mmCIF file of C-alpha atoms and ligand atoms in Angstrom:
data_model
loop_
_atom_site.group_PDB
_atom_site.id
_atom_site.type_symbol
_atom_site.label_atom_id
_atom_site.label_comp_id
_atom_site.label_asym_id
_atom_site.label_seq_id
_atom_site.Cartn_x
_atom_site.Cartn_y
_atom_site.Cartn_z
ATOM 1 C CA MET A 12 -4.616 -22.370 -4.091
ATOM 2 C CA SER A 13 -1.062 -22.099 -3.384
ATOM 3 C CA THR A 14 1.375 -23.476 -6.099
ATOM 4 C CA GLN A 15 4.734 -25.935 -5.824
ATOM 5 C CA HIS A 16 7.807 -23.803 -7.018
ATOM 6 C CA GLN A 17 10.829 -25.219 -8.525
ATOM 7 C CA ASP A 18 12.812 -24.832 -4.865
ATOM 8 C CA GLY A 19 10.208 -27.415 -3.714
ATOM 9 C CA HIS A 20 8.641 -24.634 -1.542
ATOM 10 C CA ASP A 21 4.789 -23.752 -1.445
ATOM 11 C CA ARG A 22 4.431 -20.177 -2.088
ATOM 12 C CA ILE A 23 1.420 -18.177 -1.654
ATOM 13 C CA ASN A 24 0.213 -14.716 -2.316
ATOM 14 C CA ILE A 25 -0.743 -12.322 0.558
ATOM 15 C CA ALA A 26 -2.609 -9.077 0.390
ATOM 16 C CA ILE A 27 -2.812 -6.768 3.147
ATOM 17 C CA ASP A 28 -5.074 -3.712 3.177
ATOM 18 C CA GLY A 29 -6.405 -0.955 5.666
ATOM 19 C CA PRO A 30 -6.378 2.416 6.099
ATOM 20 C CA ALA A 31 -3.400 4.755 6.164
ATOM 21 C CA GLY A 32 -0.941 4.547 9.077
ATOM 22 C CA ALA A 33 -1.988 1.092 10.438
ATOM 23 C CA GLY A 34 1.733 -0.452 9.833
ATOM 24 C CA LYS A 35 1.046 -2.150 6.184
ATOM 25 C CA SER A 36 4.195 -1.030 4.513
ATOM 26 C CA THR A 37 6.292 -1.641 7.434
ATOM 27 C CA VAL A 38 4.429 -5.047 8.257
ATOM 28 C CA ALA A 39 4.332 -6.283 4.645
ATOM 29 C CA ARG A 40 7.711 -5.829 3.885
ATOM 30 C CA LYS A 41 8.793 -7.358 7.010
ATOM 31 C CA VAL A 42 6.495 -10.205 6.283
ATOM 32 C CA ALA A 43 7.951 -10.619 2.740
ATOM 33 C CA GLU A 44 11.518 -10.213 3.878
ATOM 34 C CA ARG A 45 10.584 -13.432 6.598
ATOM 35 C CA LEU A 46 9.510 -15.456 4.067
ATOM 36 C CA GLY A 47 12.038 -14.707 1.563
ATOM 37 C CA TYR A 48 9.096 -13.254 -0.571
ATOM 38 C CA ILE A 49 8.540 -10.334 -2.991
ATOM 39 C CA TYR A 50 7.197 -6.910 -1.670
ATOM 40 C CA ILE A 51 5.282 -4.704 -3.540
ATOM 41 C CA ASP A 52 3.966 -1.132 -2.089
ATOM 42 C CA THR A 53 0.775 -0.342 -4.497
ATOM 43 C CA GLY A 54 0.590 3.041 -2.467
ATOM 44 C CA ALA A 55 4.062 3.869 -3.530
ATOM 45 C CA MET A 56 2.955 3.651 -7.130
ATOM 46 C CA TYR A 57 0.078 5.664 -6.939
ATOM 47 C CA ARG A 58 2.398 8.317 -5.202
ATOM 48 C CA ALA A 59 4.462 7.959 -7.952
ATOM 49 C CA VAL A 60 1.558 8.897 -10.188
ATOM 50 C CA THR A 61 0.860 11.977 -8.223
ATOM 51 C CA LEU A 62 4.522 13.326 -8.073
ATOM 52 C CA GLY A 63 4.277 12.889 -11.901
ATOM 53 C CA ILE A 64 1.169 14.842 -12.022
ATOM 54 C CA ARG A 65 2.182 17.423 -9.747
ATOM 55 C CA ARG A 66 5.591 18.093 -11.501
ATOM 56 C CA ALA A 67 4.056 17.944 -14.945
ATOM 57 C CA GLY A 68 1.713 20.932 -13.739
ATOM 58 C CA VAL A 69 -1.053 18.812 -15.121
ATOM 59 C CA ASP A 70 -4.499 20.074 -13.567
ATOM 60 C CA ALA A 71 -5.380 17.170 -11.187
ATOM 61 C CA ASP A 72 -9.339 17.881 -12.030
ATOM 62 C CA ASP A 73 -8.532 17.148 -16.080
ATOM 63 C CA HIS A 74 -9.027 13.473 -15.626
ATOM 64 C CA ALA A 75 -8.539 12.867 -19.560
ATOM 65 C CA LYS A 76 -5.018 14.876 -19.218
ATOM 66 C CA VAL A 77 -3.827 13.390 -15.459
ATOM 67 C CA ALA A 78 -4.418 9.419 -17.301
ATOM 68 C CA GLU A 79 -2.671 10.411 -20.450
ATOM 69 C CA ALA A 80 0.288 11.894 -18.231
ATOM 70 C CA ALA A 81 -0.003 8.555 -15.582
ATOM 71 C CA ALA A 82 0.228 6.430 -18.710
ATOM 72 C CA SER A 83 3.562 7.992 -19.813
ATOM 73 C CA PHE A 84 5.354 7.553 -16.461
ATOM 74 C CA ASP A 85 8.242 5.171 -16.295
ATOM 75 C CA ILE A 86 7.806 3.989 -12.385
ATOM 76 C CA VAL A 87 9.854 1.484 -11.008
ATOM 77 C CA ILE A 88 9.974 -0.007 -7.616
ATOM 78 C CA THR A 89 13.001 -1.771 -6.690
ATOM 79 C CA ASN A 90 13.706 -3.218 -3.238
ATOM 80 C CA ASP A 91 17.346 -4.449 -2.914
ATOM 81 C CA GLY A 92 18.416 -5.707 0.813
ATOM 82 C CA GLY A 93 15.041 -4.608 2.486
ATOM 83 C CA LYS A 94 15.244 -0.916 1.457
ATOM 84 C CA GLN A 95 12.352 0.162 -1.350
ATOM 85 C CA GLU A 96 13.537 3.034 -3.876
ATOM 86 C CA VAL A 97 10.746 4.235 -6.004
ATOM 87 C CA VAL A 98 12.259 5.779 -9.978
ATOM 88 C CA LEU A 99 10.027 7.645 -11.525
ATOM 89 C CA ASP A 100 11.465 8.575 -15.240
ATOM 90 C CA GLY A 101 14.878 7.537 -14.362
ATOM 91 C CA LYS A 102 14.988 9.403 -11.384
ATOM 92 C CA VAL A 103 14.840 8.278 -7.599
ATOM 93 C CA VAL A 104 11.812 9.940 -5.838
ATOM 94 C CA THR A 105 11.586 7.795 -2.655
ATOM 95 C CA GLU A 106 11.447 10.535 -0.317
ATOM 96 C CA GLU A 107 9.869 12.928 -2.365
ATOM 97 C CA ILE A 108 6.663 10.692 -2.556
ATOM 98 C CA ARG A 109 6.185 10.783 1.156
ATOM 99 C CA THR A 110 5.913 14.521 1.388
ATOM 100 C CA ARG A 111 2.963 16.686 2.541
ATOM 101 C CA GLU A 112 1.844 17.761 -0.806
ATOM 102 C CA VAL A 113 1.664 14.336 -2.492
ATOM 103 C CA ASN A 114 -0.114 13.446 1.034
ATOM 104 C CA LEU A 115 -2.712 15.897 0.313
ATOM 105 C CA LEU A 116 -3.259 15.141 -3.329
ATOM 106 C CA VAL A 117 -3.035 11.324 -3.759
ATOM 107 C CA SER A 118 -6.670 10.344 -2.729
ATOM 108 C CA LYS A 119 -7.855 12.443 -5.566
ATOM 109 C CA ILE A 120 -5.427 10.954 -8.118
ATOM 110 C CA SER A 121 -6.386 8.056 -6.802
ATOM 111 C CA ALA A 122 -9.511 7.739 -7.510
ATOM 112 C CA ILE A 123 -9.258 8.671 -10.770
ATOM 113 C CA PRO A 124 -10.671 4.964 -12.887
ATOM 114 C CA ALA A 125 -8.043 5.381 -15.714
ATOM 115 C CA VAL A 126 -5.653 5.826 -13.291
ATOM 116 C CA ARG A 127 -6.728 2.944 -11.215
ATOM 117 C CA GLN A 128 -7.266 0.983 -14.172
ATOM 118 C CA LEU A 129 -3.367 1.622 -15.497
ATOM 119 C CA LEU A 130 -2.158 0.699 -11.548
ATOM 120 C CA VAL A 131 -4.446 -2.313 -11.196
ATOM 121 C CA ASP A 132 -2.861 -3.920 -14.465
ATOM 122 C CA LYS A 133 0.652 -3.631 -13.546
ATOM 123 C CA GLN A 134 -0.131 -4.988 -10.179
ATOM 124 C CA ARG A 135 -1.564 -7.978 -11.398
ATOM 125 C CA GLN A 136 1.443 -8.508 -13.508
ATOM 126 C CA LEU A 137 3.839 -8.175 -10.429
ATOM 127 C CA ALA A 138 1.712 -11.031 -8.965
ATOM 128 C CA LEU A 139 1.910 -13.089 -11.601
ATOM 129 C CA VAL A 140 4.601 -15.185 -9.543
ATOM 130 C CA ARG A 141 3.903 -16.773 -6.396
ATOM 131 C CA GLY A 142 5.244 -15.362 -2.977
ATOM 132 C CA VAL A 143 3.992 -11.843 -3.281
ATOM 133 C CA VAL A 144 3.192 -9.567 -0.355
ATOM 134 C CA MET A 145 1.144 -6.617 -1.902
ATOM 135 C CA ASP A 146 -0.121 -3.615 0.486
ATOM 136 C CA GLY A 147 -2.875 -0.891 -0.318
ATOM 137 C CA ARG A 148 -6.420 -0.468 -0.615
ATOM 138 C CA ASP A 149 -8.089 -2.573 -3.091
ATOM 139 C CA ILE A 150 -5.798 -5.850 -3.069
ATOM 140 C CA GLY A 151 -8.090 -8.464 -1.463
ATOM 141 C CA THR A 152 -11.257 -7.006 -2.967
ATOM 142 C CA LYS A 153 -10.089 -6.011 -6.784
ATOM 143 C CA VAL A 154 -6.128 -6.385 -7.292
ATOM 144 C CA LEU A 155 -5.651 -9.944 -6.224
ATOM 145 C CA PRO A 156 -9.487 -11.645 -5.506
ATOM 146 C CA ASN A 157 -8.005 -14.940 -5.219
ATOM 147 C CA ALA A 158 -5.061 -13.927 -2.867
ATOM 148 C CA ASP A 159 -4.696 -17.105 -0.649
ATOM 149 C CA LEU A 160 -4.184 -15.166 2.695
ATOM 150 C CA LYS A 161 -6.145 -11.596 3.134
ATOM 151 C CA ILE A 162 -5.140 -9.238 5.940
ATOM 152 C CA PHE A 163 -7.336 -5.965 6.730
ATOM 153 C CA LEU A 164 -4.856 -3.795 9.040
ATOM 154 C CA THR A 165 -6.285 -1.454 10.849
ATOM 155 C CA ALA A 166 -5.908 1.008 14.287
ATOM 156 C CA SER A 167 -7.767 3.858 15.736
ATOM 157 C CA VAL A 168 -7.324 7.401 14.270
ATOM 158 C CA ASP A 169 -5.606 8.537 17.593
ATOM 159 C CA ILE A 170 -3.103 5.722 17.096
ATOM 160 C CA ARG A 171 -2.244 5.919 13.514
ATOM 161 C CA ALA A 172 -1.848 10.041 13.858
ATOM 162 C CA GLU A 173 0.183 9.490 16.614
ATOM 163 C CA ARG A 174 2.506 6.704 14.618
ATOM 164 C CA ARG A 175 3.042 9.292 11.685
ATOM 165 C CA TYR A 176 3.695 11.802 14.167
ATOM 166 C CA GLN A 177 6.259 10.020 15.313
ATOM 167 C CA GLU A 178 7.465 8.902 12.258
ATOM 168 C CA SER A 179 7.973 11.996 10.816
ATOM 169 C CA GLY A 180 9.967 13.671 13.390
ATOM 170 C CA ASN A 181 8.021 16.762 12.686
ATOM 171 C CA SER A 182 9.945 17.501 9.994
ATOM 172 C CA GLN A 183 6.648 18.525 8.387
ATOM 173 C CA GLN A 184 5.694 21.407 10.545
ATOM 174 C CA ILE A 185 2.511 19.894 11.301
ATOM 175 C CA THR A 186 0.572 19.473 14.726
ATOM 176 C CA LEU A 187 -0.689 16.076 15.910
ATOM 177 C CA ALA A 188 -4.425 17.084 15.840
ATOM 178 C CA GLN A 189 -4.061 18.526 12.136
ATOM 179 C CA LEU A 190 -2.340 15.239 11.212
ATOM 180 C CA ARG A 191 -5.381 13.271 12.674
ATOM 181 C CA GLN A 192 -7.745 15.493 10.541
ATOM 182 C CA GLU A 193 -5.809 14.748 7.650
ATOM 183 C CA ILE A 194 -5.756 11.078 8.089
ATOM 184 C CA ALA A 195 -9.444 11.316 8.828
ATOM 185 C CA ALA A 196 -10.106 13.197 5.561
ATOM 186 C CA ARG A 197 -7.900 10.414 3.480
ATOM 187 C CA ASP A 198 -9.737 7.757 5.017
ATOM 188 C CA LYS A 199 -13.087 9.402 4.344
ATOM 189 C CA MET A 200 -12.206 9.670 0.625
ATOM 190 C CA ASP A 201 -10.565 6.462 0.078
ATOM 191 C CA GLN A 202 -13.498 4.840 1.396
ATOM 192 C CA GLU A 203 -16.254 7.053 -0.025
ATOM 193 C CA ARG A 204 -14.605 7.121 -3.679
ATOM 194 C CA ALA A 205 -16.769 5.328 -6.279
ATOM 195 C CA VAL A 206 -14.036 3.198 -7.550
ATOM 196 C CA SER A 207 -12.381 0.628 -5.222
ATOM 197 C CA PRO A 208 -13.148 2.091 -2.416
ATOM 198 C CA LEU A 209 -11.161 1.218 0.950
ATOM 199 C CA THR A 210 -13.373 -1.819 2.290
ATOM 200 C CA ARG A 211 -12.859 -5.104 3.691
ATOM 201 C CA ALA A 212 -12.836 -8.207 1.662
ATOM 202 C CA ALA A 213 -15.616 -10.524 2.636
ATOM 203 C CA ASP A 214 -12.847 -13.319 3.098
ATOM 204 C CA ALA A 215 -10.155 -10.925 4.843
ATOM 205 C CA LEU A 216 -9.013 -11.599 8.205
ATOM 206 C CA VAL A 217 -9.039 -8.160 10.571
ATOM 207 C CA VAL A 218 -6.000 -7.618 12.596
ATOM 208 C CA ASP A 219 -6.202 -4.208 14.779
ATOM 209 C CA SER A 220 -2.416 -3.224 15.432
ATOM 210 C CA SER A 221 -3.569 -0.597 17.726
ATOM 211 C CA ASP A 222 -2.382 -2.425 20.984
ATOM 212 C CA LEU A 223 0.293 -4.286 19.352
ATOM 213 C CA THR A 224 3.894 -4.111 18.345
ATOM 214 C CA ILE A 225 5.258 -4.611 14.937
ATOM 215 C CA GLU A 226 7.011 -7.630 15.424
ATOM 216 C CA GLN A 227 3.585 -9.081 16.919
ATOM 217 C CA VAL A 228 1.892 -8.141 13.666
ATOM 218 C CA VAL A 229 4.103 -9.835 11.418
ATOM 219 C CA GLU A 230 4.647 -13.066 13.714
ATOM 220 C CA HIS A 231 0.548 -13.602 13.769
ATOM 221 C CA ILE A 232 0.767 -12.554 9.761
ATOM 222 C CA ILE A 233 3.112 -15.316 9.148
ATOM 223 C CA GLU A 234 1.246 -17.788 11.851
ATOM 224 C CA LEU A 235 -1.979 -17.627 9.446
ATOM 225 C CA GLY A 236 0.294 -18.128 6.182
ATOM 226 C CA ARG A 237 1.599 -21.131 7.504
ATOM 227 C CA THR A 238 -1.989 -22.160 8.523
ATOM 228 C CA LYS A 239 -2.868 -21.685 4.919
ATOM 229 C CA LEU A 240 -0.152 -23.511 3.385
ATOM 230 C CA ALA A 241 -0.851 -26.054 6.046
ATOM 231 C CA GLY A 242 -4.431 -26.117 4.714
ATOM 232 C CA ALA A 243 -3.896 -26.186 1.025
ATOM 233 C CA LYS A 244 -1.282 -29.485 1.392
HETATM 234 O O1 DC B 327 -0.589 3.330 1.710
HETATM 235 P P1 DC B 327 -0.105 4.664 1.048
HETATM 236 O O2 DC B 327 -0.631 5.974 2.234
HETATM 237 O O3 DC B 327 1.104 4.872 0.353
HETATM 238 O O4 DC B 327 -1.106 5.163 -0.068
HETATM 239 C C1 DC B 327 -1.211 6.445 -0.501
HETATM 240 C C2 DC B 327 -2.422 6.668 -1.152
HETATM 241 O O5 DC B 327 -2.448 5.794 -2.575
HETATM 242 C C3 DC B 327 -3.964 6.397 -0.240
HETATM 243 O O6 DC B 327 -4.281 7.605 -0.039
HETATM 244 C C4 DC B 327 -4.717 5.755 -1.194
HETATM 245 C C5 DC B 327 -4.448 5.231 -2.232
HETATM 246 N N1 DC B 327 -4.025 3.909 -2.845
HETATM 247 C C6 DC B 327 -5.255 3.301 -3.309
HETATM 248 O O7 DC B 327 -6.107 3.969 -3.635
HETATM 249 N N2 DC B 327 -4.957 2.064 -3.647
HETATM 250 C C7 DC B 327 -4.185 1.585 -3.505
HETATM 251 N N3 DC B 327 -4.087 0.080 -3.221
HETATM 252 C C8 DC B 327 -3.068 1.818 -2.906
HETATM 253 C C9 DC B 327 -2.666 3.294 -2.522
#
């Protein structure tokens, strides 16, 4: 259901889910920019919690301690002029949350039910205003089951590994084969975890970005959004 805003424009909420490296964040950010919507990167929230847990030296297998620490973190995500900054307890950690150490631990931390509950509650609060593009793994299924438009953005493992490899400029000293293996392992953990696994919502539209440019995907989603808005009137 779309609602009428004070400025007279209809706005919808858009959920974008999919596996690592499918292009979700780039696409979601651009769609939000084009529509003048707010972009919410839920992966960055799980990453910030993971970094905090590492820095605090909390044992990732001690779920009670992890949950307690996670609840104590102050995580703020700003999107000024299209650039996202992630702030953990007052310090900018935008770069640190993208390191390999965080990549390797984040699936484990994000599988802990208390961590998910904490962040899902925050995410729902952020989406109380209309005109939000939110990306993650469980947005269409769990966080915003009533989102007006749900996209499941995917691409082959090979393509996703290749993209991440190019993005990193190999600054993380990792081969393409290793990266592919790590992405496949992360997919498996995200898909098989007991709480809110990565699955396509029944009413999500699948967009395979393997053979599309970012701009083509963005254009396609905006067009789907227009159709939804037209249908809601
Ligand atoms: O999208 P990303 O790669 O930044 O996400 C980092 C990790 O966080 C990913 O391995 C799965 C997890 N995640 C999640 O479980 N649920 C979300 N809504 C977003 C991310």
